[in-house]
PDB file of C-alpha atoms in Angstrom:
ATOM      1  CA  MET A  30      27.603  42.633  -1.345  1.00  0.00           C
ATOM      2  CA  PRO A  31      29.519  42.211   1.932  1.00  0.00           C
ATOM      3  CA  LEU A  32      30.511  38.611   2.675  1.00  0.00           C
ATOM      4  CA  ARG A  33      28.731  38.690   6.037  1.00  0.00           C
ATOM      5  CA  LEU A  34      25.468  39.686   4.348  1.00  0.00           C
ATOM      6  CA  VAL A  35      25.822  36.781   1.913  1.00  0.00           C
ATOM      7  CA  PHE A  36      26.182  34.311   4.799  1.00  0.00           C
ATOM      8  CA  VAL A  37      23.168  35.789   6.586  1.00  0.00           C
ATOM      9  CA  THR A  38      21.054  35.572   3.427  1.00  0.00           C
ATOM     10  CA  VAL A  39      22.005  31.943   2.770  1.00  0.00           C
ATOM     11  CA  ALA A  40      21.349  30.970   6.389  1.00  0.00           C
ATOM     12  CA  ALA A  41      17.941  32.634   6.338  1.00  0.00           C
ATOM     13  CA  PHE A  42      16.997  30.836   3.123  1.00  0.00           C
ATOM     14  CA  ALA A  43      18.085  27.475   4.553  1.00  0.00           C
ATOM     15  CA  ALA A  44      16.031  28.115   7.676  1.00  0.00           C
ATOM     16  CA  LEU A  45      12.942  28.850   5.578  1.00  0.00           C
ATOM     17  CA  ILE A  46      13.379  25.633   3.588  1.00  0.00           C
ATOM     18  CA  THR A  47      13.798  23.583   6.771  1.00  0.00           C
ATOM     19  CA  GLN A  48      10.721  25.171   8.338  1.00  0.00           C
ATOM     20  CA  PHE A  49       8.702  24.392   5.217  1.00  0.00           C
ATOM     21  CA  PHE A  50       9.580  20.694   5.405  1.00  0.00           C
ATOM     22  CA  ILE A  51       8.773  20.542   9.105  1.00  0.00           C
ATOM     23  CA  GLN A  52       5.369  22.150   8.624  1.00  0.00           C
ATOM     24  CA  HIS A  53       4.423  20.144   5.537  1.00  0.00           C
ATOM     25  CA  SER A  54       6.033  16.754   6.156  1.00  0.00           C
ATOM     26  CA  ASP A  55       2.614  15.157   6.604  1.00  0.00           C
ATOM     27  CA  ARG A  56       1.660  16.297   3.122  1.00  0.00           C
ATOM     28  CA  LEU A  57       4.823  15.050   1.474  1.00  0.00           C
ATOM     29  CA  PRO A  58       4.855  11.272   1.977  1.00  0.00           C
ATOM     30  CA  GLU A  59       7.348  10.733  -0.824  1.00  0.00           C
ATOM     31  CA  THR A  60       9.677  13.599   0.006  1.00  0.00           C
ATOM     32  CA  ASP A  61      12.116  13.852   2.871  1.00  0.00           C
ATOM     33  CA  LEU A  62      14.905  16.344   3.422  1.00  0.00           C
ATOM     34  CA  ALA A  63      17.335  13.471   3.995  1.00  0.00           C
ATOM     35  CA  SER A  64      16.841  12.336   0.401  1.00  0.00           C
ATOM     36  CA  TRP A  65      18.040  15.756  -0.748  1.00  0.00           C
ATOM     37  CA  ILE A  66      21.156  15.994   1.346  1.00  0.00           C
ATOM     38  CA  GLY A  67      22.054  12.411   2.258  1.00  0.00           C
ATOM     39  CA  PRO A  68      23.712   9.690   0.189  1.00  0.00           C
ATOM     40  CA  THR A  69      21.502   7.766  -2.220  1.00  0.00           C
ATOM     41  CA  PRO A  70      20.883   4.228  -0.922  1.00  0.00           C
ATOM     42  CA  ALA A  71      21.910   1.327  -3.111  1.00  0.00           C
ATOM     43  CA  PRO A  72      19.182  -0.711  -4.829  1.00  0.00           C
ATOM     44  CA  ILE A  73      17.612  -3.395  -2.644  1.00  0.00           C
ATOM     45  CA  ALA A  74      17.051  -6.881  -4.045  1.00  0.00           C
ATOM     46  CA  GLY A  75      15.588 -10.005  -2.519  1.00  0.00           C
ATOM     47  CA  VAL A  76      12.456 -12.031  -1.905  1.00  0.00           C
ATOM     48  CA  ALA A  77       9.686  -9.643  -0.893  1.00  0.00           C
ATOM     49  CA  SER A  78       7.105  -9.962   1.863  1.00  0.00           C
ATOM     50  CA  VAL A  79       3.880  -8.175   0.978  1.00  0.00           C
ATOM     51  CA  ILE A  80       2.667  -5.597   3.495  1.00  0.00           C
ATOM     52  CA  ASP A  81      -0.187  -4.298   1.359  1.00  0.00           C
ATOM     53  CA  GLY A  82      -0.848  -3.481  -2.281  1.00  0.00           C
ATOM     54  CA  ASP A  83       1.768  -0.745  -2.505  1.00  0.00           C
ATOM     55  CA  THR A  84       4.288  -1.719   0.168  1.00  0.00           C
ATOM     56  CA  ILE A  85       6.682  -4.647   0.518  1.00  0.00           C
ATOM     57  CA  GLU A  86       9.520  -5.582   2.823  1.00  0.00           C
ATOM     58  CA  ILE A  87      12.916  -6.898   1.737  1.00  0.00           C
ATOM     59  CA  HIS A  88      15.643  -7.748   4.265  1.00  0.00           C
ATOM     60  CA  GLY A  89      13.746  -5.852   6.957  1.00  0.00           C
ATOM     61  CA  GLN A  90      13.434  -2.651   4.896  1.00  0.00           C
ATOM     62  CA  ARG A  91       9.936  -1.349   4.173  1.00  0.00           C
ATOM     63  CA  ILE A  92       9.627  -0.247   0.552  1.00  0.00           C
ATOM     64  CA  ARG A  93       6.782   1.896  -0.786  1.00  0.00           C
ATOM     65  CA  PHE A  94       6.163   1.824  -4.542  1.00  0.00           C
ATOM     66  CA  THR A  95       6.580   5.263  -6.035  1.00  0.00           C
ATOM     67  CA  GLY A  96       3.669   7.042  -7.690  1.00  0.00           C
ATOM     68  CA  ILE A  97       0.810   4.656  -6.891  1.00  0.00           C
ATOM     69  CA  ASP A  98      -1.654   4.116  -4.061  1.00  0.00           C
ATOM     70  CA  ALA A  99      -3.427   0.829  -3.310  1.00  0.00           C
ATOM     71  CA  PRO A 100      -6.386   0.156  -1.002  1.00  0.00           C
ATOM     72  CA  GLU A 101      -5.405  -0.178   2.636  1.00  0.00           C
ATOM     73  CA  SER A 102      -5.431  -3.616   4.252  1.00  0.00           C
ATOM     74  CA  ARG A 103      -8.601  -2.771   6.203  1.00  0.00           C
ATOM     75  CA  GLN A 104     -10.358  -1.132   3.275  1.00  0.00           C
ATOM     76  CA  TYR A 105     -13.516  -2.570   1.723  1.00  0.00           C
ATOM     77  CA  CYS A 106     -14.999  -1.777  -1.692  1.00  0.00           C
ATOM     78  CA  ASP A 107     -18.126  -2.806  -3.610  1.00  0.00           C
ATOM     79  CA  ASP A 108     -17.974  -5.295  -6.463  1.00  0.00           C
ATOM     80  CA  ALA A 109     -19.940  -5.151  -9.728  1.00  0.00           C
ATOM     81  CA  LYS A 110     -23.046  -6.484  -7.975  1.00  0.00           C
ATOM     82  CA  GLY A 111     -22.786  -4.036  -5.114  1.00  0.00           C
ATOM     83  CA  PHE A 112     -21.502  -6.557  -2.582  1.00  0.00           C
ATOM     84  CA  GLU A 113     -18.804  -5.462  -0.168  1.00  0.00           C
ATOM     85  CA  TYR A 114     -15.438  -7.214  -0.413  1.00  0.00           C
ATOM     86  CA  PRO A 115     -11.972  -6.714   1.148  1.00  0.00           C
ATOM     87  CA  CYS A 116     -10.330  -4.846  -1.709  1.00  0.00           C
ATOM     88  CA  GLY A 117      -7.250  -4.060   0.375  1.00  0.00           C
ATOM     89  CA  ARG A 118      -6.462  -7.725   0.878  1.00  0.00           C
ATOM     90  CA  ARG A 119      -7.350  -8.570  -2.720  1.00  0.00           C
ATOM     91  CA  SER A 120      -4.835  -5.988  -3.876  1.00  0.00           C
ATOM     92  CA  ALA A 121      -2.170  -7.476  -1.596  1.00  0.00           C
ATOM     93  CA  GLU A 122      -2.927 -10.983  -2.854  1.00  0.00           C
ATOM     94  CA  ALA A 123      -2.655  -9.854  -6.475  1.00  0.00           C
ATOM     95  CA  LEU A 124       0.710  -8.275  -5.714  1.00  0.00           C
ATOM     96  CA  ASP A 125       1.920 -11.420  -3.974  1.00  0.00           C
ATOM     97  CA  SER A 126       0.969 -13.576  -6.973  1.00  0.00           C
ATOM     98  CA  PHE A 127       2.677 -11.204  -9.392  1.00  0.00           C
ATOM     99  CA  LEU A 128       5.902 -11.087  -7.393  1.00  0.00           C
ATOM    100  CA  SER A 129       5.956 -14.847  -6.810  1.00  0.00           C
ATOM    101  CA  ALA A 130       6.050 -15.507 -10.553  1.00  0.00           C
ATOM    102  CA  SER A 131       9.527 -14.016 -10.995  1.00  0.00           C
ATOM    103  CA  LYS A 132      11.909 -13.651  -8.051  1.00  0.00           C
ATOM    104  CA  PRO A 133      13.773 -11.770  -6.695  1.00  0.00           C
ATOM    105  CA  VAL A 134      12.472  -8.207  -6.720  1.00  0.00           C
ATOM    106  CA  GLN A 135      14.849  -5.269  -7.132  1.00  0.00           C
ATOM    107  CA  CYS A 136      13.942  -1.750  -6.006  1.00  0.00           C
ATOM    108  CA  THR A 137      15.804   1.393  -7.019  1.00  0.00           C
ATOM    109  CA  PHE A 138      15.692   4.283  -4.565  1.00  0.00           C
ATOM    110  CA  VAL A 139      13.568   7.355  -5.358  1.00  0.00           C
ATOM    111  CA  SER A 140      13.160   9.049  -1.955  1.00  0.00           C
ATOM    112  CA  TRP A 141      12.322   8.523   1.716  1.00  0.00           C
ATOM    113  CA  ASP A 142       8.768   9.143   2.858  1.00  0.00           C
ATOM    114  CA  SER A 143       7.607  10.704   6.112  1.00  0.00           C
ATOM    115  CA  TYR A 144       7.196   7.246   7.695  1.00  0.00           C
ATOM    116  CA  GLY A 145      10.832   6.382   7.065  1.00  0.00           C
ATOM    117  CA  ARG A 146      10.077   4.010   4.226  1.00  0.00           C
ATOM    118  CA  PHE A 147      12.301   3.600   1.206  1.00  0.00           C
ATOM    119  CA  VAL A 148      10.226   4.815  -1.768  1.00  0.00           C
ATOM    120  CA  GLY A 149      11.360   3.018  -4.878  1.00  0.00           C
ATOM    121  CA  ASP A 150      10.822   1.845  -8.414  1.00  0.00           C
ATOM    122  CA  CYS A 151      10.534  -1.942  -8.112  1.00  0.00           C
ATOM    123  CA  ARG A 152      10.841  -4.622 -10.773  1.00  0.00           C
ATOM    124  CA  ARG A 153      10.647  -8.389 -10.891  1.00  0.00           C
ATOM    125  CA  ALA A 154      13.578 -10.529 -11.988  1.00  0.00           C
ATOM    126  CA  ASP A 155      12.147 -10.597 -15.517  1.00  0.00           C
ATOM    127  CA  GLY A 156      12.067  -6.790 -15.618  1.00  0.00           C
ATOM    128  CA  GLY A 157       8.327  -6.423 -15.104  1.00  0.00           C
ATOM    129  CA  GLY A 158       7.470  -3.111 -13.460  1.00  0.00           C
ATOM    130  CA  VAL A 159       5.515  -3.706 -10.262  1.00  0.00           C
ATOM    131  CA  ALA A 160       3.733  -0.355  -9.960  1.00  0.00           C
ATOM    132  CA  SER A 161       2.643  -0.271 -13.593  1.00  0.00           C
ATOM    133  CA  TRP A 162       1.313  -3.837 -13.383  1.00  0.00           C
ATOM    134  CA  MET A 163      -0.699  -3.079 -10.261  1.00  0.00           C
ATOM    135  CA  VAL A 164      -2.323  -0.043 -11.865  1.00  0.00           C
ATOM    136  CA  GLU A 165      -2.947  -1.730 -15.220  1.00  0.00           C
ATOM    137  CA  HIS A 166      -4.701  -4.616 -13.474  1.00  0.00           C
ATOM    138  CA  GLY A 167      -6.876  -2.338 -11.387  1.00  0.00           C
ATOM    139  CA  GLN A 168      -5.273  -3.251  -8.068  1.00  0.00           C
ATOM    140  CA  ALA A 169      -3.865   0.222  -7.374  1.00  0.00           C
ATOM    141  CA  LEU A 170      -4.359   3.784  -8.578  1.00  0.00           C
ATOM    142  CA  ASP A 171      -2.065   6.207 -10.294  1.00  0.00           C
ATOM    143  CA  TRP A 172      -1.346   8.891  -7.678  1.00  0.00           C
ATOM    144  CA  PRO A 173      -0.910  12.006  -9.834  1.00  0.00           C
ATOM    145  CA  ARG A 174       0.084  14.119  -6.854  1.00  0.00           C
ATOM    146  CA  TYR A 175       3.364  12.192  -6.802  1.00  0.00           C
ATOM    147  CA  SER A 176       3.490  10.329 -10.123  1.00  0.00           C
ATOM    148  CA  ARG A 177       2.834  13.305 -12.409  1.00  0.00           C
ATOM    149  CA  GLY A 178       0.588  10.973 -14.368  1.00  0.00           C
ATOM    150  CA  ALA A 179       3.257   8.332 -14.946  1.00  0.00           C
ATOM    151  CA  TYR A 180       0.657   5.554 -14.772  1.00  0.00           C
ATOM    152  CA  ALA A 181      -2.302   7.401 -16.281  1.00  0.00           C
ATOM    153  CA  GLU A 182      -2.239   5.261 -19.421  1.00  0.00           C
ATOM    154  CA  GLN A 183      -2.282   2.002 -17.445  1.00  0.00           C
ATOM    155  CA  GLN A 184      -5.115   3.311 -15.297  1.00  0.00           C
ATOM    156  CA  ALA A 185      -7.158   4.279 -18.343  1.00  0.00           C
ATOM    157  CA  LYS A 186      -6.800   0.712 -19.651  1.00  0.00           C
ATOM    158  CA  ALA A 187      -7.911  -0.783 -16.343  1.00  0.00           C
ATOM    159  CA  GLN A 188     -10.873   1.565 -16.117  1.00  0.00           C
ATOM    160  CA  ALA A 189     -11.958   0.841 -19.685  1.00  0.00           C
ATOM    161  CA  ALA A 190     -11.692  -2.906 -19.092  1.00  0.00           C
ATOM    162  CA  LYS A 191     -13.465  -2.624 -15.720  1.00  0.00           C
ATOM    163  CA  THR A 192     -10.832  -4.785 -14.123  1.00  0.00           C
ATOM    164  CA  GLY A 193      -9.950  -4.985 -10.439  1.00  0.00           C
ATOM    165  CA  LEU A 194     -11.251  -2.023  -8.471  1.00  0.00           C
ATOM    166  CA  TRP A 195     -12.853  -0.599 -11.595  1.00  0.00           C
ATOM    167  CA  ALA A 196     -15.310  -3.509 -11.806  1.00  0.00           C
ATOM    168  CA  GLY A 197     -17.291  -1.930  -8.980  1.00  0.00           C
ATOM    169  CA  THR A 198     -17.160   1.190  -6.843  1.00  0.00           C
ATOM    170  CA  PHE A 199     -14.493   2.261  -4.395  1.00  0.00           C
ATOM    171  CA  GLN A 200     -13.068   5.151  -2.453  1.00  0.00           C
ATOM    172  CA  ALA A 201      -9.612   6.334  -3.449  1.00  0.00           C
ATOM    173  CA  PRO A 202      -7.133   5.121  -0.808  1.00  0.00           C
ATOM    174  CA  TRP A 203      -6.020   8.654   0.056  1.00  0.00           C
ATOM    175  CA  ASP A 204      -9.649   9.620   0.708  1.00  0.00           C
ATOM    176  CA  TRP A 205     -10.252   6.446   2.717  1.00  0.00           C
ATOM    177  CA  ARG A 206      -7.289   7.244   4.970  1.00  0.00           C
ATOM    178  CA  ALA A 207      -8.536  10.798   5.457  1.00  0.00           C
ATOM    179  CA  ASN A 208     -11.858   9.387   6.667  1.00  0.00           C
ATOM    180  CA  HIS A 209     -10.225   6.836   8.977  1.00  0.00           C
ATOM    181  CA  ALA A 210      -7.937   8.880  11.184  1.00  0.00           C
ATOM    182  CA  ASP A 211      -7.565   5.953  13.602  1.00  0.00           C
ATOM    183  CA  TYR A 212      -5.980   3.747  10.940  1.00  0.00           C
ATOM    184  CA  ALA A 213      -2.581   2.344  11.980  1.00  0.00           C
ATOM    185  CA  GLN A 214       0.413   4.072  10.442  1.00  0.00           C
ATOM    186  CA  PRO A 215       2.425   2.084   7.854  1.00  0.00           C
ATOM    187  CA  ALA A 216       5.485   2.011  10.079  1.00  0.00           C
ATOM    188  CA  ILE A 217       3.799  -0.389  12.503  1.00  0.00           C
ATOM    189  CA  SER A 218       1.752  -2.525  10.142  1.00  0.00           C
ATOM    190  CA  LYS A 219       2.593  -6.206   9.841  1.00  0.00           C
ATOM    191  CA  PRO A 220       3.228  -8.338   6.744  1.00  0.00           C
ATOM    192  CA  LEU A 221      -0.023  -9.840   5.577  1.00  0.00           C
ATOM    193  CA  GLY A 222      -0.629 -13.560   5.726  1.00  0.00           C
ATOM    194  CA  ILE A 223      -1.407 -14.013   2.044  1.00  0.00           C
ATOM    195  CA  VAL A 224      -4.054 -16.620   1.350  1.00  0.00           C
ATOM    196  CA  GLY A 225      -3.351 -18.792  -1.673  1.00  0.00           C
ATOM    197  CA  SER A 226      -6.053 -19.505  -4.229  1.00  0.00           C
ATOM    198  CA  GLY A 227      -5.543 -23.225  -3.672  1.00  0.00           C
ATOM    199  CA  GLN A 228      -7.384 -22.946  -0.391  1.00  0.00           C
ATOM    200  CA  VAL A 229     -10.654 -22.461  -2.253  1.00  0.00           C
ATOM    201  CA  ALA A 230     -10.488 -26.179  -3.012  1.00  0.00           C
ATOM    202  CA  GLN A 231     -10.881 -26.917   0.695  1.00  0.00           C
ATOM    203  CA  GLY A 232     -14.616 -26.310   0.323  1.00  0.00           C
ATOM    204  CA  TYR A 233     -14.834 -23.103   2.339  1.00  0.00           C
ATOM    205  CA  SER A 234     -18.017 -21.108   1.881  1.00  0.00           C
ATOM    206  CA  CYS A 235     -19.307 -17.763   3.126  1.00  0.00           C
ATOM    207  CA  GLN A 236     -22.555 -19.458   4.127  1.00  0.00           C
ATOM    208  CA  PRO A 237     -23.355 -19.896   6.913  1.00  0.00           C
ATOM    209  CA  ARG A 238     -21.630 -17.110   8.793  1.00  0.00           C
ATOM    210  CA  ARG A 239     -19.064 -18.369  11.322  1.00  0.00           C
ATOM    211  CA  THR A 240     -17.324 -17.224  14.475  1.00  0.00           C
ATOM    212  CA  CYS A 241     -13.748 -18.054  15.488  1.00  0.00           C
ATOM    213  CA  SER A 242     -14.983 -20.815  17.793  1.00  0.00           C
ATOM    214  CA  GLN A 243     -16.524 -22.539  14.759  1.00  0.00           C
ATOM    215  CA  ILE A 244     -13.359 -22.355  12.639  1.00  0.00           C
ATOM    216  CA  SER A 245     -10.754 -25.098  12.776  1.00  0.00           C
ATOM    217  CA  SER A 246      -7.621 -23.558  11.238  1.00  0.00           C
ATOM    218  CA  CYS A 247      -5.753 -20.329  10.580  1.00  0.00           C
ATOM    219  CA  ASP A 248      -5.962 -20.888   6.811  1.00  0.00           C
ATOM    220  CA  GLU A 249      -9.726 -21.242   6.994  1.00  0.00           C
ATOM    221  CA  ALA A 250     -10.041 -18.061   9.061  1.00  0.00           C
ATOM    222  CA  GLN A 251      -7.888 -16.121   6.606  1.00  0.00           C
ATOM    223  CA  TRP A 252     -10.000 -17.366   3.693  1.00  0.00           C
ATOM    224  CA  TYR A 253     -13.170 -16.043   5.324  1.00  0.00           C
ATOM    225  CA  LEU A 254     -11.458 -12.728   6.062  1.00  0.00           C
ATOM    226  CA  SER A 255     -10.415 -12.354   2.431  1.00  0.00           C
ATOM    227  CA  ASN A 256     -13.553 -13.583   0.717  1.00  0.00           C
ATOM    228  CA  CYS A 257     -16.641 -13.079   2.882  1.00  0.00           C
ATOM    229  CA  PRO A 258     -18.524  -9.823   3.553  1.00  0.00           C
ATOM    230  CA  TRP A 259     -18.611 -10.681   7.261  1.00  0.00           C
ATOM    231  CA  GLY A 260     -14.993 -11.864   7.365  1.00  0.00           C
ATOM    232  CA  ARG A 261     -13.603  -8.684   8.894  1.00  0.00           C
ATOM    233  CA  LYS A 262     -15.583  -9.452  12.062  1.00  0.00           C
ATOM    234  CA  LEU A 263     -12.990 -12.183  12.643  1.00  0.00           C
ATOM    235  CA  ASP A 264     -10.218  -9.582  12.770  1.00  0.00           C
ATOM    236  CA  ARG A 265     -11.165  -7.603  15.854  1.00  0.00           C
ATOM    237  CA  ASP A 266      -7.949  -5.603  16.153  1.00  0.00           C
ATOM    238  CA  GLY A 267      -7.766  -4.828  12.430  1.00  0.00           C
ATOM    239  CA  ASP A 268      -4.222  -6.099  11.924  1.00  0.00           C
ATOM    240  CA  GLY A 269      -5.063  -8.283   8.934  1.00  0.00           C
ATOM    241  CA  MET A 270      -4.956 -11.568  10.871  1.00  0.00           C
ATOM    242  CA  ALA A 271      -8.243 -13.353  11.570  1.00  0.00           C
ATOM    243  CA  CYS A 272      -8.827 -15.469  14.682  1.00  0.00           C
ATOM    244  CA  GLU A 273      -5.316 -14.962  15.998  1.00  0.00           C
ATOM    245  CA  THR A 274      -5.663 -17.741  18.579  1.00  0.00           C
ATOM    246  CA  LEU A 275      -5.684 -20.174  15.651  1.00  0.00           C
ATOM    247  CA  CYS A 276      -2.614 -18.647  14.029  1.00  0.00           C
TER     248      CYS A 276
END
């Protein structure tokens, strides 16, 4: 085969591959052409800030856990009694508690996603796998489209035990996002203000219903947002922060 024809064939093939990634980048959140041709980033380690149940931030770098999907910060689910609760924030709180028990977190690079986030396999200082723990405790789902069933066993355990999300009914996060096209993209979301369980001792209650003018502190507002069916009314712009004038 003439050398010129070889070059033309290779160039045409490369163009087709590039066009494919451009056209399908929105369907490939854990695949980016840069991860194929660029240098592999070094592992990132440090104290993590929780963005939501499947995303953290370390040293200013957003990191998405590979192979799982957790409820979005604005997502609500139904508990075992059919009452609505903020499952997105509950998932984030569970993640925060898990990470706080053994610091720092170290994340090994897997790929870049279409939002520019580092997609990684993250572990606590004691070696505990973050993604597997979240799925096994019903706070996130195995995402077979990208995990190839890596967490199917953990999910089966959570479902059988009816723990976390599996205690009630919920919409898979990927379906929830598809039905909420106006939801803010991950690249501009803010770290969540995680509410500690110790605040329950302050005597907060979901009854009676309150407005921001009747709430005295940021911590109190965040507790209502996380625990009360009407709490999301306190977060008018949907950024995960209730009664921002108090915070």
